[in-house]
Amino acid sequence: MSESGKQSAHRHGETRRYPHLARLGLEAPAGVDAAYEDLLAEVLLDGVSKGDRTGTGTRSVFARQLRYDLTAGFPRITTKFVAMKAVKGELLWFLRGDMNARWLQERGITIWDEWADADGELGPIYGAQWRSWPARDGGAIDQITGVIETLRRDPDSRRMLVSAWNVGELDRMALAPCHAFFQCYVADGRLSLQVYQRSADLFLGVPFNLASYALLTHMLAQQAELEVGELVWTGGDCHIYNNHVSQVREQLSRVPQAYPFPRLRLKRADSIDAYTMDDIDASAGYQHHPTIKAPVAV
Ligand SMILES: Nc1nc(=O)c2c([nH]1)NC[C@@H]1CN(c3ccc(C(=O)N[C@@H](CCC(=O)O)C(=O)O)cc3)CN21
Ligand SMILES: O=c1ccn([C@H]2C[C@H](O)[C@@H](COP(=O)(O)O)O2)c(=O)[nH]1
């Protein structure tokens, strides 16, 4: 094949790899994962105009999937700075079964403040459902401990689900769960996880959600003495808020200079309840573009 033929074949390959970025004339560097940015591009270009609960307005597409090989790197988006301190804190806070924003605020994490009442209360959101789903007999079901036990005892199980979508308690939650449930899957000693996110704020929420579930997969794998496999993110209503459009354009313009994902260092803890902020480090090799600020829709 001639040199120019090779080049055009390469370009064609890239076009298929990230077709929506290609429509904007953008190409990611070789070896860089830009699937998230391609979804941003798709919603920017093809999203249908839709109203929403917050009154902000969005463009939106329905039902998309992102997949990350966790052995290849930790999916912390590089085309803007992703605040890992808030991601780590929020996940540890969920795992505490906490329903009050105080613990986050004491650590300088403010991402739940808009939804908390004057006492910091949020109602029985993720943490409550993960760790103490109310049982019929008046007791509580710890779904996280349950799934770790099943991962150890019966990793072939097809019933390893954790749900935050407790229909009977939705009206008491400050916000209905967005990442509604997840499923674990083990093959060849590797733990994969798929999360279903019914509603996805692609610019502000999803970079957090991807890093958070990647981290959770690593923690669960460590607790069950498994290696990590794949993170599969499935989104329902995938939207860009109308007041995030200029930020998204800025972010996409960075795709040609995007970086490979960093690595996660996770210090071993004795139980899923024993991890601390200092045990988690996703900064090794994290090269990234600067922060892009945006208002959160409440
Ligand atoms: N509209 C909306 N989008 C969300 O992503 C979202 C909600 N609501 N409500 C509940 C939680 C709270 N989440 C949030 C809230 C704020 C940020 C945010 O402002 N992030 C900034 C800075 C974070 C920081 O440095 O602390 C960012 O640049 O990522 C992210 C996720 C995710 N969830
Ligand atoms: O982890 C989260 C939590 C929330 N979101 C986004 C998705 C929506 O933009 C709002 C929730 O509004 P609903 O009207 O309840 O769908 O919050 C997210 O992306 N990630």
Short mmCIF file of C-alpha atoms and ligand atoms in Angstrom, two decimals:
data_model
loop_
_atom_site.label_atom_id
_atom_site.label_comp_id
_atom_site.label_asym_id
_atom_site.label_seq_id
_atom_site.Cartn_x
_atom_site.Cartn_y
_atom_site.Cartn_z
CA MET A 1 0.00 0.00 0.00
CA SER A 2 1.26 3.49 -0.81
CA GLU A 3 2.09 5.84 2.02
CA SER A 4 -0.95 8.00 1.26
CA GLY A 5 -3.14 4.89 1.06
CA LYS A 6 -1.95 3.81 4.50
CA GLN A 7 -2.71 7.22 5.88
CA SER A 8 -6.22 7.30 4.54
CA ALA A 9 -6.88 3.78 5.86
CA HIS A 10 -5.67 5.02 9.24
CA ARG A 11 -7.93 8.03 9.02
CA HIS A 12 -10.83 5.83 8.04
CA GLY A 13 -10.18 3.61 11.07
CA GLU A 14 -10.17 6.62 13.36
CA THR A 15 -13.38 7.83 11.76
CA ARG A 16 -15.12 4.62 12.66
CA ARG A 17 -13.58 4.57 16.12
CA TYR A 18 -14.97 7.98 17.06
CA PRO A 19 -17.49 8.83 14.35
CA HIS A 20 -19.04 11.86 16.05
CA LEU A 21 -15.72 13.48 16.85
CA ALA A 22 -14.77 12.88 13.22
CA ARG A 23 -17.83 14.90 12.13
CA LEU A 24 -16.35 17.82 14.06
CA GLY A 25 -13.01 17.24 12.35
CA LEU A 26 -11.50 15.95 15.60
CA GLU A 27 -9.26 12.94 16.06
CA ALA A 28 -7.90 11.55 19.32
CA PRO A 29 -4.21 10.66 19.54
CA ALA A 30 -3.37 6.96 19.06
CA GLY A 31 -3.76 4.98 22.29
CA VAL A 32 -6.05 7.54 23.86
CA ASP A 33 -9.60 6.58 24.85
CA ALA A 34 -12.05 9.27 23.68
CA ALA A 35 -15.30 7.30 23.87
CA TYR A 36 -16.73 9.72 26.44
CA GLU A 37 -15.84 12.72 24.29
CA ASP A 38 -17.38 10.97 21.27
CA LEU A 39 -20.65 10.66 23.21
CA LEU A 40 -20.46 14.36 24.12
CA ALA A 41 -20.01 15.09 20.40
CA GLU A 42 -22.96 12.89 19.48
CA VAL A 43 -25.31 14.60 21.91
CA LEU A 44 -24.04 18.04 20.89
CA LEU A 45 -24.66 17.26 17.20
CA ASP A 46 -27.70 14.99 17.26
CA GLY A 47 -29.32 15.46 20.68
CA VAL A 48 -33.03 16.22 20.63
CA SER A 49 -34.11 19.37 22.41
CA LYS A 50 -35.93 18.43 25.62
CA GLY A 51 -37.26 20.20 28.66
CA ASP A 52 -36.39 18.80 32.07
CA ARG A 53 -37.34 18.88 35.75
CA THR A 54 -34.86 21.67 36.56
CA GLY A 55 -36.22 24.00 33.86
CA THR A 56 -32.75 24.39 32.31
CA GLY A 57 -33.42 22.55 29.05
CA THR A 58 -31.19 19.90 27.49
CA ARG A 59 -30.27 18.15 24.29
CA SER A 60 -30.55 14.44 24.77
CA VAL A 61 -30.18 10.95 23.28
CA PHE A 62 -31.48 7.70 24.75
CA ALA A 63 -29.57 4.58 25.75
CA ARG A 64 -25.83 4.60 25.10
CA GLN A 65 -22.94 2.54 26.45
CA LEU A 66 -19.31 3.22 27.35
CA ARG A 67 -16.89 0.37 28.08
CA TYR A 68 -13.52 0.58 29.83
CA ASP A 69 -10.89 -2.12 30.14
CA LEU A 70 -9.77 -1.44 33.71
CA THR A 71 -6.51 -3.32 33.16
CA ALA A 72 -5.56 -0.68 30.57
CA GLY A 73 -5.94 2.31 32.90
CA PHE A 74 -8.25 4.17 35.26
CA PRO A 75 -11.03 6.07 33.41
CA ARG A 76 -10.45 9.52 34.83
CA ILE A 77 -11.29 11.89 31.97
CA THR A 78 -8.29 13.95 30.83
CA THR A 79 -9.90 16.61 28.60
CA LYS A 80 -10.73 18.53 31.80
CA PHE A 81 -9.64 18.16 35.43
CA VAL A 82 -11.79 15.63 37.31
CA ALA A 83 -11.88 16.34 41.04
CA MET A 84 -10.91 12.93 42.39
CA LYS A 85 -11.09 14.10 46.01
CA ALA A 86 -14.85 14.62 45.60
CA VAL A 87 -15.22 11.28 43.79
CA LYS A 88 -13.35 9.37 46.51
CA GLY A 89 -15.18 11.17 49.30
CA GLU A 90 -18.58 10.59 47.77
CA LEU A 91 -17.96 6.86 47.26
CA LEU A 92 -16.63 6.40 50.83
CA TRP A 93 -19.67 8.34 52.03
CA PHE A 94 -22.03 6.02 50.11
CA LEU A 95 -20.19 3.02 51.59
CA ARG A 96 -20.69 4.47 55.09
CA GLY A 97 -24.41 4.25 54.45
CA ASP A 98 -24.52 7.96 55.19
CA MET A 99 -27.62 10.06 54.43
CA ASN A 100 -26.32 13.41 55.64
CA ALA A 101 -24.04 15.80 53.72
CA ARG A 102 -22.12 16.83 56.89
CA TRP A 103 -19.41 14.18 56.55
CA LEU A 104 -18.71 15.45 53.01
CA GLN A 105 -18.78 19.10 54.07
CA GLU A 106 -16.27 18.40 56.86
CA ARG A 107 -13.92 17.21 54.11
CA GLY A 108 -14.52 20.25 51.91
CA ILE A 109 -16.77 18.37 49.47
CA THR A 110 -19.80 20.42 48.51
CA ILE A 111 -21.29 18.48 45.57
CA TRP A 112 -24.42 17.40 47.50
CA ASP A 113 -25.11 20.73 49.26
CA GLU A 114 -27.79 21.95 46.86
CA TRP A 115 -29.99 18.95 47.63
CA ALA A 116 -29.52 18.74 51.41
CA ASP A 117 -31.90 20.38 53.89
CA ALA A 118 -30.76 22.80 56.62
CA ASP A 119 -29.56 19.86 58.75
CA GLY A 120 -27.71 18.25 55.84
CA GLU A 121 -30.30 15.49 55.45
CA LEU A 122 -30.89 13.91 52.03
CA GLY A 123 -33.27 11.10 52.90
CA PRO A 124 -32.62 7.41 52.15
CA ILE A 125 -30.44 7.87 49.02
CA TYR A 126 -27.66 5.58 47.72
CA GLY A 127 -25.82 4.85 50.96
CA ALA A 128 -28.98 3.94 52.82
CA GLN A 129 -30.18 1.58 50.10
CA TRP A 130 -26.75 -0.02 49.52
CA ARG A 131 -26.08 -0.72 53.20
CA SER A 132 -29.50 -0.87 54.88
CA TRP A 133 -32.35 -1.52 52.46
CA PRO A 134 -35.35 -1.92 54.78
CA ALA A 135 -36.41 -5.55 55.09
CA ARG A 136 -39.94 -6.75 55.60
CA ASP A 137 -39.27 -7.98 59.12
CA GLY A 138 -38.10 -4.54 60.22
CA GLY A 139 -34.41 -5.38 59.78
CA ALA A 140 -32.03 -4.06 57.13
CA ILE A 141 -30.30 -5.66 54.16
CA ASP A 142 -26.64 -4.84 53.51
CA GLN A 143 -26.42 -5.33 49.73
CA ILE A 144 -22.69 -4.48 49.56
CA THR A 145 -21.66 -7.11 52.11
CA GLY A 146 -24.01 -9.53 50.35
CA VAL A 147 -22.42 -9.01 46.96
CA ILE A 148 -18.87 -9.37 48.35
CA GLU A 149 -19.88 -12.64 50.04
CA THR A 150 -21.34 -13.91 46.76
CA LEU A 151 -18.22 -12.82 44.83
CA ARG A 152 -16.14 -14.95 47.20
CA ARG A 153 -18.44 -17.95 47.51
CA ASP A 154 -20.23 -18.18 44.17
CA PRO A 155 -18.59 -15.90 41.59
CA ASP A 156 -20.54 -17.54 38.74
CA SER A 157 -23.77 -16.20 40.24
CA ARG A 158 -25.95 -14.18 37.88
CA ARG A 159 -27.69 -12.48 40.77
CA MET A 160 -24.97 -10.09 41.94
CA LEU A 161 -26.96 -6.87 41.77
CA VAL A 162 -27.02 -3.86 44.04
CA SER A 163 -30.00 -1.55 43.66
CA ALA A 164 -30.53 1.97 44.94
CA TRP A 165 -33.88 2.12 43.15
CA ASN A 166 -36.17 1.44 46.10
CA VAL A 167 -39.53 2.36 44.59
CA GLY A 168 -41.26 2.49 47.98
CA GLU A 169 -38.87 5.15 49.31
CA LEU A 170 -38.31 7.35 46.24
CA ASP A 171 -40.62 10.05 47.60
CA ARG A 172 -38.43 10.45 50.72
CA MET A 173 -35.19 10.88 48.76
CA ALA A 174 -33.84 14.40 48.03
CA LEU A 175 -33.12 13.15 44.48
CA ALA A 176 -34.15 9.86 42.89
CA PRO A 177 -31.04 7.69 42.29
CA CYS A 178 -29.40 8.42 38.92
CA HIS A 179 -27.09 5.41 38.94
CA ALA A 180 -29.98 3.16 39.83
CA PHE A 181 -28.32 -0.26 40.09
CA PHE A 182 -25.21 -2.23 39.15
CA GLN A 183 -24.35 -5.84 38.41
CA CYS A 184 -21.12 -7.74 39.00
CA TYR A 185 -19.80 -10.45 36.70
CA VAL A 186 -16.78 -12.72 37.15
CA ALA A 187 -15.00 -14.68 34.43
CA ASP A 188 -11.39 -15.94 34.41
CA GLY A 189 -10.85 -14.49 37.86
CA ARG A 190 -11.71 -10.98 36.68
CA LEU A 191 -14.48 -8.81 38.08
CA SER A 192 -16.48 -6.72 35.64
CA LEU A 193 -19.21 -4.29 36.62
CA GLN A 194 -22.07 -2.77 34.68
CA VAL A 195 -23.93 0.23 36.05
CA TYR A 196 -27.29 1.49 34.77
CA GLN A 197 -27.59 5.27 34.96
CA ARG A 198 -31.16 6.28 34.15
CA SER A 199 -30.30 9.98 33.82
CA ALA A 200 -26.87 11.25 32.86
CA ASP A 201 -25.62 14.85 33.10
CA LEU A 202 -22.86 14.21 30.60
CA PHE A 203 -20.72 17.25 31.35
CA LEU A 204 -20.78 17.41 35.19
CA GLY A 205 -22.05 14.09 36.48
CA VAL A 206 -20.72 11.41 34.15
CA PRO A 207 -16.95 12.02 34.61
CA PHE A 208 -17.61 11.59 38.35
CA ASN A 209 -19.77 8.52 37.84
CA LEU A 210 -17.20 6.77 35.60
CA ALA A 211 -14.34 7.33 38.05
CA SER A 212 -16.54 6.37 40.99
CA TYR A 213 -17.69 3.03 39.55
CA ALA A 214 -14.19 2.23 38.29
CA LEU A 215 -12.95 2.78 41.85
CA LEU A 216 -15.77 0.67 43.29
CA THR A 217 -14.90 -2.15 40.88
CA HIS A 218 -11.27 -2.07 42.08
CA MET A 219 -12.39 -2.11 45.73
CA LEU A 220 -14.83 -4.99 45.30
CA ALA A 221 -12.22 -6.96 43.32
CA GLN A 222 -9.64 -6.39 46.05
CA GLN A 223 -12.07 -7.52 48.76
CA ALA A 224 -12.97 -10.68 46.83
CA GLU A 225 -9.38 -11.40 45.76
CA LEU A 226 -10.13 -11.00 42.08
CA GLU A 227 -8.45 -9.02 39.31
CA VAL A 228 -10.39 -6.25 37.62
CA GLY A 229 -12.02 -6.71 34.22
CA GLU A 230 -14.26 -4.24 32.46
CA LEU A 231 -16.41 -1.29 33.56
CA VAL A 232 -19.55 -1.00 31.46
CA TRP A 233 -21.53 2.21 31.81
CA THR A 234 -25.05 2.20 30.40
CA GLY A 235 -26.87 5.51 30.24
CA GLY A 236 -30.61 6.07 29.79
CA ASP A 237 -31.42 9.77 29.17
CA CYS A 238 -27.97 11.04 28.18
CA HIS A 239 -28.10 14.82 28.14
CA ILE A 240 -26.11 18.02 27.86
CA TYR A 241 -27.72 20.94 29.69
CA ASN A 242 -28.19 24.01 27.51
CA ASN A 243 -26.00 26.02 29.88
CA HIS A 244 -23.11 23.54 29.41
CA VAL A 245 -22.87 23.80 25.63
CA SER A 246 -20.01 26.29 25.44
CA GLN A 247 -18.10 24.27 28.06
CA VAL A 248 -18.60 21.10 26.03
CA ARG A 249 -17.29 22.85 22.89
CA GLU A 250 -14.22 23.96 24.83
CA GLN A 251 -13.67 20.42 26.12
CA LEU A 252 -14.04 18.83 22.69
CA SER A 253 -11.53 21.25 21.19
CA ARG A 254 -8.94 19.56 23.46
CA VAL A 255 -9.48 16.05 22.07
CA PRO A 256 -6.51 16.17 19.66
CA GLN A 257 -4.26 16.78 22.72
CA ALA A 258 -5.98 14.31 25.04
CA TYR A 259 -3.87 12.06 27.30
CA PRO A 260 -3.91 8.35 28.16
CA PHE A 261 -5.70 7.40 31.39
CA PRO A 262 -3.75 7.32 34.67
CA ARG A 263 -3.26 4.26 36.91
CA LEU A 264 -5.05 3.65 40.20
CA ARG A 265 -3.10 2.85 43.35
CA LEU A 266 -5.41 1.28 45.93
CA LYS A 267 -3.93 0.32 49.29
CA ARG A 268 -5.30 -2.96 50.57
CA ALA A 269 -7.87 -2.58 53.35
CA ASP A 270 -9.15 -5.29 55.68
CA SER A 271 -12.77 -4.78 54.69
CA ILE A 272 -14.89 -2.67 52.36
CA ASP A 273 -15.58 -0.41 55.36
CA ALA A 274 -11.92 0.21 56.15
CA TYR A 275 -10.83 2.25 53.10
CA THR A 276 -9.77 5.84 53.77
CA MET A 277 -9.14 8.80 51.46
CA ASP A 278 -5.39 8.18 51.72
CA ASP A 279 -5.71 4.58 50.51
CA ILE A 280 -6.89 5.80 47.10
CA ASP A 281 -4.61 7.53 44.62
CA ALA A 282 -5.55 8.05 41.00
CA SER A 283 -2.99 10.76 40.38
CA ALA A 284 -0.12 8.56 39.18
CA GLY A 285 0.38 9.59 35.59
CA TYR A 286 -2.73 11.81 35.51
CA GLN A 287 -2.03 14.32 32.78
CA HIS A 288 -5.03 16.52 32.14
CA HIS A 289 -6.33 19.75 30.69
CA PRO A 290 -7.49 22.54 33.04
CA THR A 291 -10.77 22.66 34.99
CA ILE A 292 -13.85 23.87 33.10
CA LYS A 293 -16.43 25.42 35.39
CA ALA A 294 -20.17 24.97 34.86
CA PRO A 295 -23.33 25.59 36.90
CA VAL A 296 -25.08 22.49 38.24
CA ALA A 297 -28.80 22.15 37.44
CA VAL A 298 -30.75 21.74 40.69
N1 LIG B 1 -27.79 18.22 37.56
C1 LIG B 1 -27.10 17.38 38.33
N2 LIG B 1 -25.98 16.81 37.85
C2 LIG B 1 -25.28 15.93 38.60
O1 LIG B 1 -24.24 15.43 38.12
C3 LIG B 1 -25.73 15.62 39.91
C4 LIG B 1 -26.89 16.23 40.38
N3 LIG B 1 -27.57 17.11 39.58
N4 LIG B 1 -27.37 15.98 41.63
C5 LIG B 1 -26.75 15.00 42.49
C6 LIG B 1 -25.34 14.75 42.20
C7 LIG B 1 -24.33 15.75 42.65
N5 LIG B 1 -23.30 15.60 41.63
C8 LIG B 1 -22.42 16.61 41.28
C9 LIG B 1 -22.65 17.90 41.70
C10 LIG B 1 -21.76 18.91 41.36
C11 LIG B 1 -20.65 18.62 40.60
C12 LIG B 1 -19.68 19.71 40.27
O2 LIG B 1 -20.00 20.87 40.43
N6 LIG B 1 -18.48 19.40 39.84
C13 LIG B 1 -17.45 20.39 39.50
C14 LIG B 1 -16.54 20.74 40.65
C15 LIG B 1 -16.46 19.75 41.75
C16 LIG B 1 -15.50 20.10 42.87
O3 LIG B 1 -14.38 20.57 42.60
O4 LIG B 1 -15.86 19.90 44.03
C17 LIG B 1 -16.63 19.84 38.34
O5 LIG B 1 -15.96 20.65 37.69
O6 LIG B 1 -16.62 18.65 38.12
C18 LIG B 1 -20.41 17.31 40.17
C19 LIG B 1 -21.31 16.31 40.51
C20 LIG B 1 -23.65 14.57 40.72
N7 LIG B 1 -25.07 14.70 40.76
O1 LIG B 2 -24.57 10.75 39.97
C1 LIG B 2 -25.31 11.50 39.31
C2 LIG B 2 -26.39 12.13 39.89
C3 LIG B 2 -27.15 12.93 39.13
N1 LIG B 2 -26.89 13.12 37.81
C4 LIG B 2 -27.75 14.06 37.06
C5 LIG B 2 -28.62 13.54 35.98
C6 LIG B 2 -29.68 14.64 35.86
O2 LIG B 2 -29.13 15.72 35.10
C7 LIG B 2 -29.86 15.08 37.30
C8 LIG B 2 -30.99 14.39 37.99
O3 LIG B 2 -32.21 14.87 37.52
P1 LIG B 2 -33.51 13.90 37.33
O4 LIG B 2 -34.59 14.84 36.90
O5 LIG B 2 -33.77 13.24 38.63
O6 LIG B 2 -33.15 12.92 36.25
O7 LIG B 2 -28.64 14.73 37.93
C9 LIG B 2 -25.81 12.50 37.24
O8 LIG B 2 -25.53 12.66 36.03
N2 LIG B 2 -25.05 11.70 38.00
#
